[in-house]
mmCIF file of C-alpha atoms in Angstrom:
data_model
loop_
_atom_site.group_PDB
_atom_site.id
_atom_site.type_symbol
_atom_site.label_atom_id
_atom_site.label_comp_id
_atom_site.label_asym_id
_atom_site.label_seq_id
_atom_site.Cartn_x
_atom_site.Cartn_y
_atom_site.Cartn_z
ATOM 1 C CA MET A 1 10.194 -3.788 14.099
ATOM 2 C CA LYS A 2 12.619 -3.245 11.342
ATOM 3 C CA ILE A 3 11.362 -1.756 8.273
ATOM 4 C CA ALA A 4 12.786 -1.416 4.886
ATOM 5 C CA LEU A 5 11.204 0.704 1.589
ATOM 6 C CA GLN A 6 12.381 0.437 -1.929
ATOM 7 C CA THR A 7 10.732 2.200 -5.312
ATOM 8 C CA ASP A 8 11.875 1.644 -8.646
ATOM 9 C CA ILE A 9 10.144 3.268 -12.246
ATOM 10 C CA GLY A 10 10.355 -0.341 -13.581
ATOM 11 C CA LEU A 11 11.472 -0.882 -17.374
ATOM 12 C CA LYS A 12 8.605 0.502 -19.501
ATOM 13 C CA ARG A 13 7.483 3.532 -17.807
ATOM 14 C CA SER A 14 9.120 7.028 -18.187
ATOM 15 C CA ASN A 15 8.292 8.339 -14.664
ATOM 16 C CA ASN A 16 7.539 6.771 -11.362
ATOM 17 C CA GLN A 17 3.756 7.581 -10.100
ATOM 18 C CA ASP A 18 4.483 5.251 -7.160
ATOM 19 C CA PHE A 19 5.462 7.172 -3.689
ATOM 20 C CA ILE A 20 6.245 5.950 -0.313
ATOM 21 C CA ASN A 21 7.560 7.164 2.955
ATOM 22 C CA LYS A 22 7.341 6.356 6.794
ATOM 23 C CA TYR A 23 6.363 9.073 9.566
ATOM 24 C CA THR A 24 6.663 8.847 13.557
ATOM 25 C CA ASN A 25 4.356 10.559 15.668
ATOM 26 C CA LYS A 26 4.695 12.321 18.987
ATOM 27 C CA SER A 27 4.340 9.153 20.831
ATOM 28 C CA ASP A 28 7.112 7.513 18.473
ATOM 29 C CA ILE A 29 4.442 5.112 16.570
ATOM 30 C CA VAL A 30 5.210 4.786 12.938
ATOM 31 C CA LEU A 31 3.047 5.182 9.746
ATOM 32 C CA ILE A 32 4.104 3.694 6.550
ATOM 33 C CA VAL A 33 2.083 4.903 3.464
ATOM 34 C CA LEU A 34 2.383 3.877 0.032
ATOM 35 C CA ALA A 35 0.527 5.419 -2.834
ATOM 36 C CA ASP A 36 0.050 4.334 -6.689
ATOM 37 C CA GLY A 37 -0.717 7.426 -8.864
ATOM 38 C CA MET A 38 -2.848 7.633 -11.573
ATOM 39 C CA GLY A 39 -3.878 10.350 -14.517
ATOM 40 C CA GLY A 40 -2.038 12.088 -16.879
ATOM 41 C CA HIS A 41 1.876 12.435 -17.122
ATOM 42 C CA ARG A 42 2.427 14.645 -14.215
ATOM 43 C CA ALA A 43 -1.042 14.029 -12.389
ATOM 44 C CA GLY A 44 -0.641 10.566 -11.218
ATOM 45 C CA ASN A 45 3.056 11.403 -9.608
ATOM 46 C CA ILE A 46 1.731 14.410 -7.911
ATOM 47 C CA ALA A 47 -1.378 12.702 -6.640
ATOM 48 C CA SER A 48 0.804 9.970 -5.119
ATOM 49 C CA GLU A 49 3.151 12.292 -3.320
ATOM 50 C CA MET A 50 0.386 14.479 -2.155
ATOM 51 C CA ALA A 51 -1.054 11.913 -0.608
ATOM 52 C CA VAL A 52 1.910 10.075 1.098
ATOM 53 C CA THR A 53 3.280 13.557 1.945
ATOM 54 C CA ASP A 54 -0.504 15.122 3.479
ATOM 55 C CA LEU A 55 -1.158 11.873 5.976
ATOM 56 C CA GLY A 56 2.666 11.999 6.935
ATOM 57 C CA CYS A 57 2.373 15.462 7.793
ATOM 58 C CA SER A 58 -0.870 15.310 9.748
ATOM 59 C CA TRP A 59 0.598 12.022 11.398
ATOM 60 C CA VAL A 60 3.775 13.489 13.080
ATOM 61 C CA ASN A 61 1.576 16.231 14.707
ATOM 62 C CA THR A 62 -0.468 13.605 16.511
ATOM 63 C CA ASP A 63 0.170 11.947 19.807
ATOM 64 C CA PHE A 64 -2.292 8.747 19.209
ATOM 65 C CA THR A 65 -1.622 5.579 21.105
ATOM 66 C CA GLU A 66 -4.714 3.716 21.155
ATOM 67 C CA LEU A 67 -6.320 1.965 17.960
ATOM 68 C CA SER A 68 -9.657 3.769 18.158
ATOM 69 C CA GLN A 69 -8.211 7.401 17.539
ATOM 70 C CA ILE A 70 -5.982 5.705 14.954
ATOM 71 C CA ARG A 71 -8.996 4.554 13.033
ATOM 72 C CA ASP A 72 -10.789 7.762 13.369
ATOM 73 C CA TRP A 73 -7.847 9.339 12.133
ATOM 74 C CA MET A 74 -7.276 7.425 8.932
ATOM 75 C CA PHE A 75 -11.314 7.545 7.813
ATOM 76 C CA GLU A 76 -11.115 11.428 8.417
ATOM 77 C CA THR A 77 -7.586 12.144 7.001
ATOM 78 C CA ILE A 78 -7.861 10.019 3.834
ATOM 79 C CA GLU A 79 -11.691 11.498 2.713
ATOM 80 C CA ALA A 80 -10.184 14.870 3.308
ATOM 81 C CA GLU A 81 -7.210 13.999 0.839
ATOM 82 C CA ASN A 82 -9.798 12.551 -1.420
ATOM 83 C CA GLN A 83 -11.557 15.707 -1.525
ATOM 84 C CA LYS A 84 -8.565 17.565 -2.059
ATOM 85 C CA ILE A 85 -6.910 15.894 -4.631
ATOM 86 C CA TYR A 86 -10.874 15.137 -6.243
ATOM 87 C CA GLU A 87 -10.693 19.090 -6.649
ATOM 88 C CA LEU A 88 -7.540 19.603 -8.131
ATOM 89 C CA GLY A 89 -8.332 17.298 -10.511
ATOM 90 C CA GLN A 90 -10.657 19.213 -11.872
ATOM 91 C CA THR A 91 -8.303 21.569 -13.086
ATOM 92 C CA ASP A 92 -6.894 21.215 -16.781
ATOM 93 C CA ASP A 93 -3.009 20.551 -15.764
ATOM 94 C CA TYR A 94 -4.317 17.463 -12.975
ATOM 95 C CA LYS A 95 -7.525 16.334 -14.950
ATOM 96 C CA GLY A 96 -8.360 12.661 -13.653
ATOM 97 C CA MET A 97 -5.832 12.599 -11.179
ATOM 98 C CA GLY A 98 -6.137 10.057 -8.365
ATOM 99 C CA THR A 99 -4.274 7.203 -6.276
ATOM 100 C CA THR A 100 -4.467 4.116 -4.389
ATOM 101 C CA ILE A 101 -3.275 4.346 -0.552
ATOM 102 C CA GLU A 102 -2.007 1.781 2.053
ATOM 103 C CA ALA A 103 -1.685 3.590 5.098
ATOM 104 C CA VAL A 104 -0.198 1.283 7.731
ATOM 105 C CA VAL A 105 0.383 2.168 11.559
ATOM 106 C CA LEU A 106 2.536 -0.330 13.826
ATOM 107 C CA LEU A 107 1.420 -0.168 17.386
ATOM 108 C CA LYS A 108 2.997 -2.472 19.726
ATOM 109 C CA ASP A 109 2.099 -5.803 18.299
ATOM 110 C CA VAL A 110 -0.750 -5.271 15.852
ATOM 111 C CA ALA A 111 -0.625 -3.307 12.711
ATOM 112 C CA ILE A 112 -3.832 -1.244 11.750
ATOM 113 C CA PHE A 113 -4.350 -0.400 8.477
ATOM 114 C CA ALA A 114 -6.452 1.692 5.482
ATOM 115 C CA HIS A 115 -6.532 0.431 1.990
ATOM 116 C CA VAL A 116 -8.328 2.002 -1.215
ATOM 117 C CA GLY A 117 -7.644 0.912 -4.338
ATOM 118 C CA ASP A 118 -5.388 -2.329 -5.689
ATOM 119 C CA SER A 119 -2.174 -1.414 -4.039
ATOM 120 C CA ARG A 120 -1.822 -4.701 -1.324
ATOM 121 C CA ILE A 121 -0.688 -5.336 2.100
ATOM 122 C CA GLY A 122 -0.014 -9.401 2.948
ATOM 123 C CA LEU A 123 1.241 -11.124 5.939
ATOM 124 C CA ILE A 124 4.101 -13.783 5.510
ATOM 125 C CA ARG A 125 3.972 -15.958 8.841
ATOM 126 C CA ASN A 126 5.088 -19.613 9.293
ATOM 127 C CA GLY A 127 6.023 -20.033 5.358
ATOM 128 C CA SER A 128 2.759 -18.894 3.891
ATOM 129 C CA TYR A 129 1.627 -15.537 2.634
ATOM 130 C CA GLN A 130 -2.079 -14.446 3.377
ATOM 131 C CA LEU A 131 -3.349 -11.303 1.480
ATOM 132 C CA LEU A 132 -4.746 -8.667 3.962
ATOM 133 C CA THR A 133 -6.235 -6.589 1.639
ATOM 134 C CA SER A 134 -9.278 -6.931 -1.175
ATOM 135 C CA ASP A 135 -8.577 -5.226 -4.407
ATOM 136 C CA HIS A 136 -11.242 -2.081 -5.081
ATOM 137 C CA SER A 137 -10.798 -3.368 -8.839
ATOM 138 C CA LEU A 138 -13.359 -4.571 -11.572
ATOM 139 C CA VAL A 139 -12.053 -7.901 -12.012
ATOM 140 C CA ASN A 140 -11.814 -8.696 -8.371
ATOM 141 C CA ALA A 141 -15.861 -7.232 -8.060
ATOM 142 C CA LEU A 142 -16.268 -10.185 -10.663
ATOM 143 C CA VAL A 143 -14.519 -12.624 -9.275
ATOM 144 C CA LYS A 144 -16.329 -12.283 -5.823
ATOM 145 C CA ALA A 145 -19.351 -12.394 -8.009
ATOM 146 C CA GLY A 146 -18.336 -15.736 -9.652
ATOM 147 C CA GLN A 147 -18.100 -14.265 -13.062
ATOM 148 C CA LEU A 148 -14.460 -14.656 -13.097
ATOM 149 C CA THR A 149 -12.026 -17.059 -12.016
ATOM 150 C CA GLU A 150 -8.852 -15.770 -10.456
ATOM 151 C CA GLU A 151 -6.741 -17.053 -13.448
ATOM 152 C CA GLU A 152 -9.118 -15.626 -15.979
ATOM 153 C CA ALA A 153 -8.690 -12.073 -13.600
ATOM 154 C CA ALA A 154 -5.011 -12.062 -13.867
ATOM 155 C CA ALA A 155 -5.031 -12.033 -17.953
ATOM 156 C CA HIS A 156 -8.095 -9.906 -18.016
ATOM 157 C CA PRO A 157 -7.780 -6.838 -20.148
ATOM 158 C CA GLN A 158 -9.375 -4.479 -17.734
ATOM 159 C CA LYS A 159 -7.519 -5.682 -14.697
ATOM 160 C CA ASN A 160 -6.163 -2.371 -14.044
ATOM 161 C CA ILE A 161 -9.516 -0.768 -13.591
ATOM 162 C CA ILE A 162 -10.251 0.341 -9.947
ATOM 163 C CA THR A 163 -13.447 0.978 -8.192
ATOM 164 C CA GLN A 164 -12.122 3.229 -5.286
ATOM 165 C CA SER A 165 -9.167 5.633 -5.843
ATOM 166 C CA VAL A 166 -8.410 8.595 -3.450
ATOM 167 C CA GLY A 167 -9.282 11.364 -5.767
ATOM 168 C CA GLN A 168 -13.241 10.050 -6.762
ATOM 169 C CA ALA A 169 -16.130 12.568 -6.501
ATOM 170 C CA ALA A 170 -17.891 10.338 -4.500
ATOM 171 C CA PRO A 171 -17.043 9.564 -0.631
ATOM 172 C CA LEU A 172 -14.634 7.099 -0.313
ATOM 173 C CA GLU A 173 -15.426 3.202 1.017
ATOM 174 C CA ILE A 174 -12.292 2.924 3.168
ATOM 175 C CA ASP A 175 -11.089 -0.603 4.319
ATOM 176 C CA VAL A 176 -9.706 -0.276 7.863
ATOM 177 C CA ALA A 177 -8.928 -3.560 9.642
ATOM 178 C CA VAL A 178 -6.482 -4.784 12.481
ATOM 179 C CA GLN A 179 -4.081 -7.179 12.294
ATOM 180 C CA VAL A 180 -2.154 -9.132 15.152
ATOM 181 C CA LEU A 181 1.342 -9.528 14.813
ATOM 182 C CA GLU A 182 3.916 -12.267 15.873
ATOM 183 C CA GLU A 183 7.327 -12.757 16.103
ATOM 184 C CA GLY A 184 8.950 -13.913 13.028
ATOM 185 C CA ASP A 185 6.184 -12.331 11.028
ATOM 186 C CA TYR A 186 6.906 -9.836 7.993
ATOM 187 C CA LEU A 187 4.369 -7.384 6.258
ATOM 188 C CA LEU A 188 4.808 -6.941 2.710
ATOM 189 C CA ILE A 189 3.430 -3.279 1.705
ATOM 190 C CA ASN A 190 3.043 -3.148 -2.184
ATOM 191 C CA SER A 191 2.054 -1.363 -5.234
ATOM 192 C CA ASP A 192 0.499 -3.743 -8.191
ATOM 193 C CA GLY A 193 3.769 -3.275 -9.725
ATOM 194 C CA LEU A 194 5.131 -6.170 -7.652
ATOM 195 C CA THR A 195 2.217 -8.490 -7.760
ATOM 196 C CA ASN A 196 1.203 -8.241 -11.298
ATOM 197 C CA MET A 197 4.878 -9.405 -12.250
ATOM 198 C CA VAL A 198 5.648 -11.901 -9.162
ATOM 199 C CA SER A 199 3.635 -14.824 -7.968
ATOM 200 C CA ASN A 200 3.000 -15.083 -4.215
ATOM 201 C CA GLN A 201 5.015 -18.392 -4.068
ATOM 202 C CA VAL A 202 8.210 -16.515 -5.373
ATOM 203 C CA ILE A 203 7.261 -13.449 -2.865
ATOM 204 C CA LEU A 204 7.249 -15.852 -0.421
ATOM 205 C CA ASP A 205 10.596 -17.859 -1.427
ATOM 206 C CA ILE A 206 12.600 -14.372 -1.336
ATOM 207 C CA VAL A 207 11.004 -12.989 1.963
ATOM 208 C CA MET A 208 11.995 -16.678 3.643
ATOM 209 C CA GLU A 209 15.538 -16.363 2.146
ATOM 210 C CA GLU A 210 18.288 -15.823 5.040
ATOM 211 C CA THR A 211 19.284 -11.965 4.057
ATOM 212 C CA SER A 212 18.951 -8.601 5.461
ATOM 213 C CA LEU A 213 15.609 -6.733 5.225
ATOM 214 C CA GLU A 214 16.971 -4.325 2.965
ATOM 215 C CA VAL A 215 18.382 -7.509 0.246
ATOM 216 C CA LYS A 216 15.164 -9.090 0.672
ATOM 217 C CA ALA A 217 13.278 -5.887 -0.326
ATOM 218 C CA GLU A 218 15.335 -5.091 -3.360
ATOM 219 C CA ALA A 219 15.028 -8.618 -4.416
ATOM 220 C CA LEU A 220 11.440 -8.298 -4.778
ATOM 221 C CA VAL A 221 11.989 -5.032 -6.671
ATOM 222 C CA GLU A 222 14.693 -7.083 -9.178
ATOM 223 C CA GLN A 223 12.312 -10.135 -9.612
ATOM 224 C CA ALA A 224 9.468 -7.618 -10.650
ATOM 225 C CA ASN A 225 11.744 -5.922 -13.148
ATOM 226 C CA PHE A 226 13.592 -9.538 -14.074
ATOM 227 C CA GLU A 227 9.661 -10.697 -15.234
ATOM 228 C CA GLY A 228 9.433 -7.552 -17.241
ATOM 229 C CA GLY A 229 9.024 -4.248 -15.018
ATOM 230 C CA LEU A 230 6.010 -3.557 -16.550
ATOM 231 C CA ASP A 231 5.211 -0.892 -14.275
ATOM 232 C CA ASN A 232 6.552 1.060 -11.360
ATOM 233 C CA ILE A 233 7.376 -1.317 -8.276
ATOM 234 C CA THR A 234 7.094 -0.164 -4.658
ATOM 235 C CA VAL A 235 7.312 -2.265 -1.470
ATOM 236 C CA ALA A 236 7.606 -1.688 2.019
ATOM 237 C CA LEU A 237 8.769 -4.919 4.243
ATOM 238 C CA VAL A 238 8.487 -4.989 7.989
ATOM 239 C CA ALA A 239 10.028 -7.347 9.943
ATOM 240 C CA VAL A 240 8.399 -8.492 13.411
ATOM 241 C CA GLU A 241 10.807 -8.905 16.040
ATOM 242 C CA SER A 242 10.645 -10.244 19.596
ATOM 243 C CA GLU A 243 10.475 -7.023 21.238
ATOM 244 C CA ALA A 244 7.738 -5.954 19.307
ATOM 245 C CA VAL A 245 5.641 -8.901 21.157
ATOM 246 C CA ARG A 246 3.879 -9.205 24.509
#
């Protein structure tokens, strides 16, 4: 598999509260972690960097190769990080800090992923985009309840209110799932600074262009800025090549 990571402050924010990195464990299995922080001017970027770095530091010391091991590790490690960030968020300097998290492990021909918040993971296959995660947000809950349409949700004044975040007092309800990958697939992991600005069709058009993976990732960020760049923009783009498939 090939992986490209990009993050950008955008055009309107004074600092970048997104953080992304990738890590390899002792069995040469790759973990990608993306986090979109929230809180005060300093608290958001500290929460996101903490979450990504702590998960990464834990991952590199494992030798996991089995889905069950990885799933258990995701639940345990992300909940431990939730408690750590919550406790720090009780101090004056970091009041209310929290972060979304997307943790994706690439294991042979499958991806296993953990999701908290309103960052997203999508699958691009055969010229179509499928969202693999469901936003933990107020407006998405209203859409599921039939009280808002997708169009109303996109323009809702409270669309940035999330219902699950790493750093909350209550235990997390972490979504963990497995996606089988095929040759030619792309996985797109992104903060809402991309998908709030760029339509799924435009994302698809960019990813399907005959360019390198790095250029595709850069073009996604550039498009979000072209559309206004109202938030920080972070993407991880994974291309599944033939040798990744059984």
